[in-house]
Tab-separated table of C-alpha atoms in Angstrom:
chain	number	residue	atom	x	y	z
A	1	MET	CA	-17.510	10.872	9.977
A	2	GLY	CA	-17.847	7.284	11.113
A	3	LEU	CA	-15.601	5.371	13.444
A	4	GLN	CA	-13.993	3.474	10.568
A	5	ALA	CA	-13.101	6.709	8.747
A	6	LEU	CA	-11.668	8.140	11.971
A	7	PHE	CA	-9.359	5.154	12.429
A	8	PHE	CA	-8.399	5.297	8.755
A	9	TYR	CA	-7.206	8.901	9.017
A	10	LEU	CA	-5.470	8.119	12.307
A	11	PHE	CA	-3.562	5.122	10.914
A	12	ALA	CA	-2.774	6.949	7.669
A	13	PHE	CA	-1.454	10.056	9.415
A	14	VAL	CA	0.744	8.094	11.824
A	15	ALA	CA	2.012	5.854	8.994
A	16	VAL	CA	3.013	8.817	6.805
A	17	ALA	CA	4.593	10.689	9.728
A	18	SER	CA	6.584	7.660	10.917
A	19	ALA	CA	7.666	6.875	7.332
A	20	PHE	CA	9.022	10.414	7.057
A	21	MET	CA	10.851	10.000	10.370
A	22	VAL	CA	12.515	6.824	9.049
A	23	ILE	CA	14.542	8.936	6.638
A	24	ALA	CA	14.717	12.067	8.825
A	25	ALA	CA	15.954	10.530	12.080
A	26	ARG	CA	19.693	10.869	12.678
A	27	ASN	CA	19.941	7.807	14.898
A	28	PRO	CA	19.665	4.562	12.858
A	29	VAL	CA	18.084	2.751	15.811
A	30	HIS	CA	15.335	5.366	15.927
A	31	SER	CA	14.846	4.923	12.178
A	32	VAL	CA	14.230	1.192	12.621
A	33	LEU	CA	11.787	1.856	15.466
A	34	PHE	CA	9.869	4.324	13.283
A	35	LEU	CA	9.872	1.690	10.536
A	36	ILE	CA	8.234	-0.788	12.913
A	37	LEU	CA	5.627	1.844	13.794
A	38	THR	CA	4.944	2.344	10.076
A	39	PHE	CA	4.368	-1.388	9.634
A	40	PHE	CA	1.934	-1.446	12.566
A	41	ASN	CA	-0.174	1.344	11.101
A	42	ALA	CA	-0.083	-0.233	7.630
A	43	ALA	CA	-1.390	-3.446	9.200
A	44	GLY	CA	-4.193	-1.418	10.765
A	45	LEU	CA	-5.111	-0.031	7.327
A	46	PHE	CA	-5.202	-3.571	5.923
A	47	LEU	CA	-7.563	-4.612	8.717
A	48	LEU	CA	-9.892	-1.721	7.916
A	49	THR	CA	-10.119	-2.861	4.287
A	50	GLY	CA	-10.917	-6.449	5.308
A	51	ALA	CA	-7.544	-7.922	4.317
A	52	GLU	CA	-6.781	-9.549	7.644
A	53	PHE	CA	-4.380	-12.070	6.078
A	54	LEU	CA	-2.143	-9.324	4.678
A	55	ALA	CA	-2.264	-7.524	8.025
A	56	MET	CA	-1.102	-10.602	9.925
A	57	ILE	CA	1.595	-11.339	7.337
A	58	LEU	CA	2.836	-7.759	7.679
A	59	LEU	CA	3.047	-8.112	11.454
A	60	VAL	CA	4.621	-11.571	11.518
A	61	VAL	CA	7.067	-11.282	8.614
A	62	TYR	CA	8.075	-7.652	8.449
A	63	ILE	CA	7.866	-6.696	12.115
A	64	GLY	CA	8.632	-10.054	13.684
A	65	ALA	CA	11.552	-10.898	11.403
A	66	VAL	CA	12.844	-8.211	9.061
A	67	ALA	CA	12.506	-5.097	11.218
A	68	VAL	CA	13.746	-6.834	14.373
A	69	LEU	CA	16.689	-8.225	12.393
A	70	PHE	CA	17.531	-4.725	11.176
A	71	LEU	CA	17.319	-3.442	14.731
A	72	PHE	CA	19.680	-6.098	16.104
A	73	VAL	CA	22.138	-5.606	13.244
A	74	VAL	CA	22.195	-1.831	13.722
A	75	MET	CA	22.586	-2.128	17.493
A	76	MET	CA	25.207	-4.907	17.527
A	77	LEU	CA	27.451	-3.847	14.644
A	78	ASP	CA	29.872	-1.013	15.227
A	79	VAL	CA	29.150	0.821	11.995
A	80	ASP	CA	30.511	4.300	11.378
A	81	PHE	CA	27.462	5.864	9.764
A	82	ALA	CA	29.191	9.227	9.403
A	83	GLU	CA	31.790	7.623	7.174
A	84	MET	CA	29.117	5.802	5.181
A	85	LYS	CA	27.214	9.048	4.527
A	86	SER	CA	30.342	10.976	3.571
A	87	GLY	CA	30.207	9.854	-0.079
A	88	ALA	CA	26.421	9.965	-0.447
A	89	LEU	CA	26.488	13.143	-2.553
A	90	GLU	CA	28.363	11.314	-5.297
A	91	TYR	CA	25.287	9.129	-5.898
A	92	ALA	CA	22.793	12.011	-5.648
A	93	PRO	CA	22.267	12.351	-9.452
A	94	MET	CA	21.559	8.638	-9.811
A	95	GLY	CA	19.213	8.727	-6.817
A	96	ALA	CA	17.399	11.742	-8.259
A	97	LEU	CA	16.989	9.927	-11.587
A	98	VAL	CA	15.524	6.858	-9.874
A	99	GLY	CA	13.198	9.086	-7.835
A	100	ILE	CA	11.949	10.857	-10.971
A	101	ILE	CA	11.277	7.505	-12.660
A	102	LEU	CA	9.330	6.227	-9.644
A	103	ALA	CA	7.349	9.477	-9.435
A	104	ALA	CA	6.488	9.204	-13.132
A	105	GLU	CA	5.312	5.615	-12.636
A	106	LEU	CA	3.091	6.654	-9.718
A	107	ILE	CA	1.596	9.478	-11.784
A	108	VAL	CA	0.846	7.091	-14.640
A	109	VAL	CA	-0.808	4.628	-12.245
A	110	LEU	CA	-2.895	7.266	-10.467
A	111	ALA	CA	-3.921	8.991	-13.687
A	112	GLY	CA	-4.507	5.775	-15.620
A	113	ASN	CA	-8.278	6.025	-15.918
A	114	ALA	CA	-7.987	5.434	-19.639
A	115	PHE	CA	-6.529	1.986	-18.978
A	116	GLN	CA	-9.285	0.812	-16.651
A	117	ALA	CA	-11.298	-0.804	-19.422
A	118	THR	CA	-8.264	-2.717	-20.637
A	119	ALA	CA	-7.331	-3.787	-17.128
A	120	ALA	CA	-10.884	-4.899	-16.368
A	121	SER	CA	-10.959	-7.108	-19.441
A	122	GLY	CA	-7.623	-8.688	-18.588
A	123	GLY	CA	-9.205	-11.775	-17.098
A	124	ALA	CA	-8.995	-11.045	-13.372
A	125	SER	CA	-10.356	-13.781	-11.124
A	126	PRO	CA	-13.697	-12.935	-9.508
A	127	ILE	CA	-13.608	-12.352	-5.759
A	128	PRO	CA	-15.832	-14.879	-3.960
A	129	ALA	CA	-18.121	-13.809	-1.161
A	130	LEU	CA	-16.780	-14.063	2.386
A	131	SER	CA	-19.547	-16.506	3.253
A	132	GLU	CA	-18.255	-18.906	0.579
A	133	ARG	CA	-14.498	-18.402	0.792
A	134	THR	CA	-12.289	-16.545	3.260
A	135	ASN	CA	-9.661	-14.067	2.135
A	136	THR	CA	-6.828	-16.413	3.037
A	137	GLU	CA	-8.299	-19.326	1.076
A	138	ALA	CA	-9.071	-17.145	-1.944
A	139	LEU	CA	-5.553	-15.700	-1.912
A	140	GLY	CA	-4.078	-19.183	-1.676
A	141	ASP	CA	-6.197	-20.390	-4.599
A	142	VAL	CA	-4.966	-17.578	-6.837
A	143	LEU	CA	-1.358	-17.692	-5.639
A	144	TYR	CA	-0.842	-21.447	-5.945
A	145	THR	CA	-2.851	-21.986	-9.156
A	146	ASP	CA	-2.816	-19.002	-11.510
A	147	PHE	CA	0.484	-17.497	-10.338
A	148	ILE	CA	2.381	-20.563	-9.130
A	149	PHE	CA	5.054	-20.092	-11.815
A	150	TYR	CA	5.726	-16.492	-10.765
A	151	PHE	CA	5.662	-17.546	-7.111
A	152	GLN	CA	8.379	-20.125	-7.730
A	153	ILE	CA	10.457	-17.607	-9.692
A	154	ALA	CA	10.209	-15.116	-6.825
A	155	GLY	CA	11.384	-17.767	-4.367
A	156	LEU	CA	14.298	-18.661	-6.660
A	157	VAL	CA	15.312	-15.009	-6.976
A	158	LEU	CA	15.284	-14.611	-3.192
A	159	LEU	CA	17.343	-17.789	-2.794
A	160	VAL	CA	19.946	-16.588	-5.298
A	161	ALA	CA	20.052	-13.176	-3.599
A	162	MET	CA	20.583	-14.800	-0.194
A	163	ILE	CA	23.394	-17.022	-1.498
A	164	GLY	CA	24.990	-14.046	-3.261
A	165	ALA	CA	24.876	-11.941	-0.093
A	166	ILE	CA	26.508	-14.735	1.909
A	167	VAL	CA	29.244	-15.242	-0.689
A	168	LEU	CA	29.980	-11.521	-0.988
A	169	THR	CA	30.164	-10.934	2.763
A	170	LEU	CA	32.081	-14.109	3.644
A	171	ARG	CA	35.676	-13.291	4.457
A	172	HIS	CA	38.278	-15.883	5.497
A	173	ARG	CA	40.450	-14.156	8.038
A	174	GLU	CA	43.942	-15.321	8.793
A	175	HIS	CA	45.094	-16.701	12.142
A	176	ILE	CA	41.608	-18.038	12.916
A	177	LYS	CA	41.164	-21.731	13.649
A	178	ARG	CA	38.432	-23.346	11.572
A	179	GLN	CA	37.017	-26.831	11.763
A	180	ASP	CA	38.326	-29.299	9.169
A	181	VAL	CA	36.245	-32.469	9.485
A	182	SER	CA	38.284	-34.551	7.022
A	183	ARG	CA	41.506	-33.689	8.831
A	184	GLN	CA	39.984	-34.573	12.190
A	185	VAL	CA	38.738	-37.940	10.945
A	186	ALA	CA	42.024	-38.824	9.233
A	187	ARG	CA	44.300	-38.065	12.155
A	188	THR	CA	46.132	-40.848	14.000
A	189	PRO	CA	47.360	-41.162	17.593
A	190	GLU	CA	50.847	-40.281	16.382
A	191	THR	CA	49.667	-36.963	14.960
A	192	ALA	CA	47.128	-36.229	17.689
A	193	ILE	CA	49.403	-36.699	20.685
A	194	GLU	CA	52.836	-35.222	21.234
A	195	VAL	CA	54.893	-36.618	24.097
A	196	VAL	CA	57.285	-34.086	25.561
A	197	LYS	CA	59.983	-35.299	27.949
A	198	VAL	CA	60.769	-32.733	30.597
A	199	LYS	CA	63.824	-33.012	32.768
A	200	PRO	CA	63.322	-32.811	36.508
A	201	GLY	CA	63.407	-29.245	37.715
A	202	GLN	CA	62.826	-27.699	34.302
A	203	GLY	CA	59.671	-26.387	32.682
A	204	ILE	CA	58.386	-26.819	29.170
């Protein structure tokens, strides 16, 4: 067993164990920390396969932004997780159905040796040698030429999802002062200042 194989089994074992602890941990903060550990080990697996760009993207985007955001949200919001989990059994049949569908898809992908000839003749772009083109440059060539349309659609879907999440979670509470720029600009000295005459010896 070489050194590369040893690190592969080490990263794979820690990634699977930490991924299991994400769903098994009772504390949501611990779940997010295990999720970050899973991302670190997945980045190590990408490095072993020579995909250093994907490894750095996984560290910068998922660990540096998404996972840390989850951690701050879980720690700062006073969420009653016991109340949230109280009605989880009602959605168990739907969750089981989705799990069965995903398991069937994985089985089809893993056992799809009969489709290899079709997939190979599908017109995949040849991978250039590392001496001619780096992984990052080759990925950029494919992403921004052959799949630019799908890339733009993915960005549009994420934009619509972000706007929808903001609209759904935005709540205008009463008795809270909000800035009204047009009202501030249109006000006059008569409406901005109120002169109160107080008699000597009396308060307001």
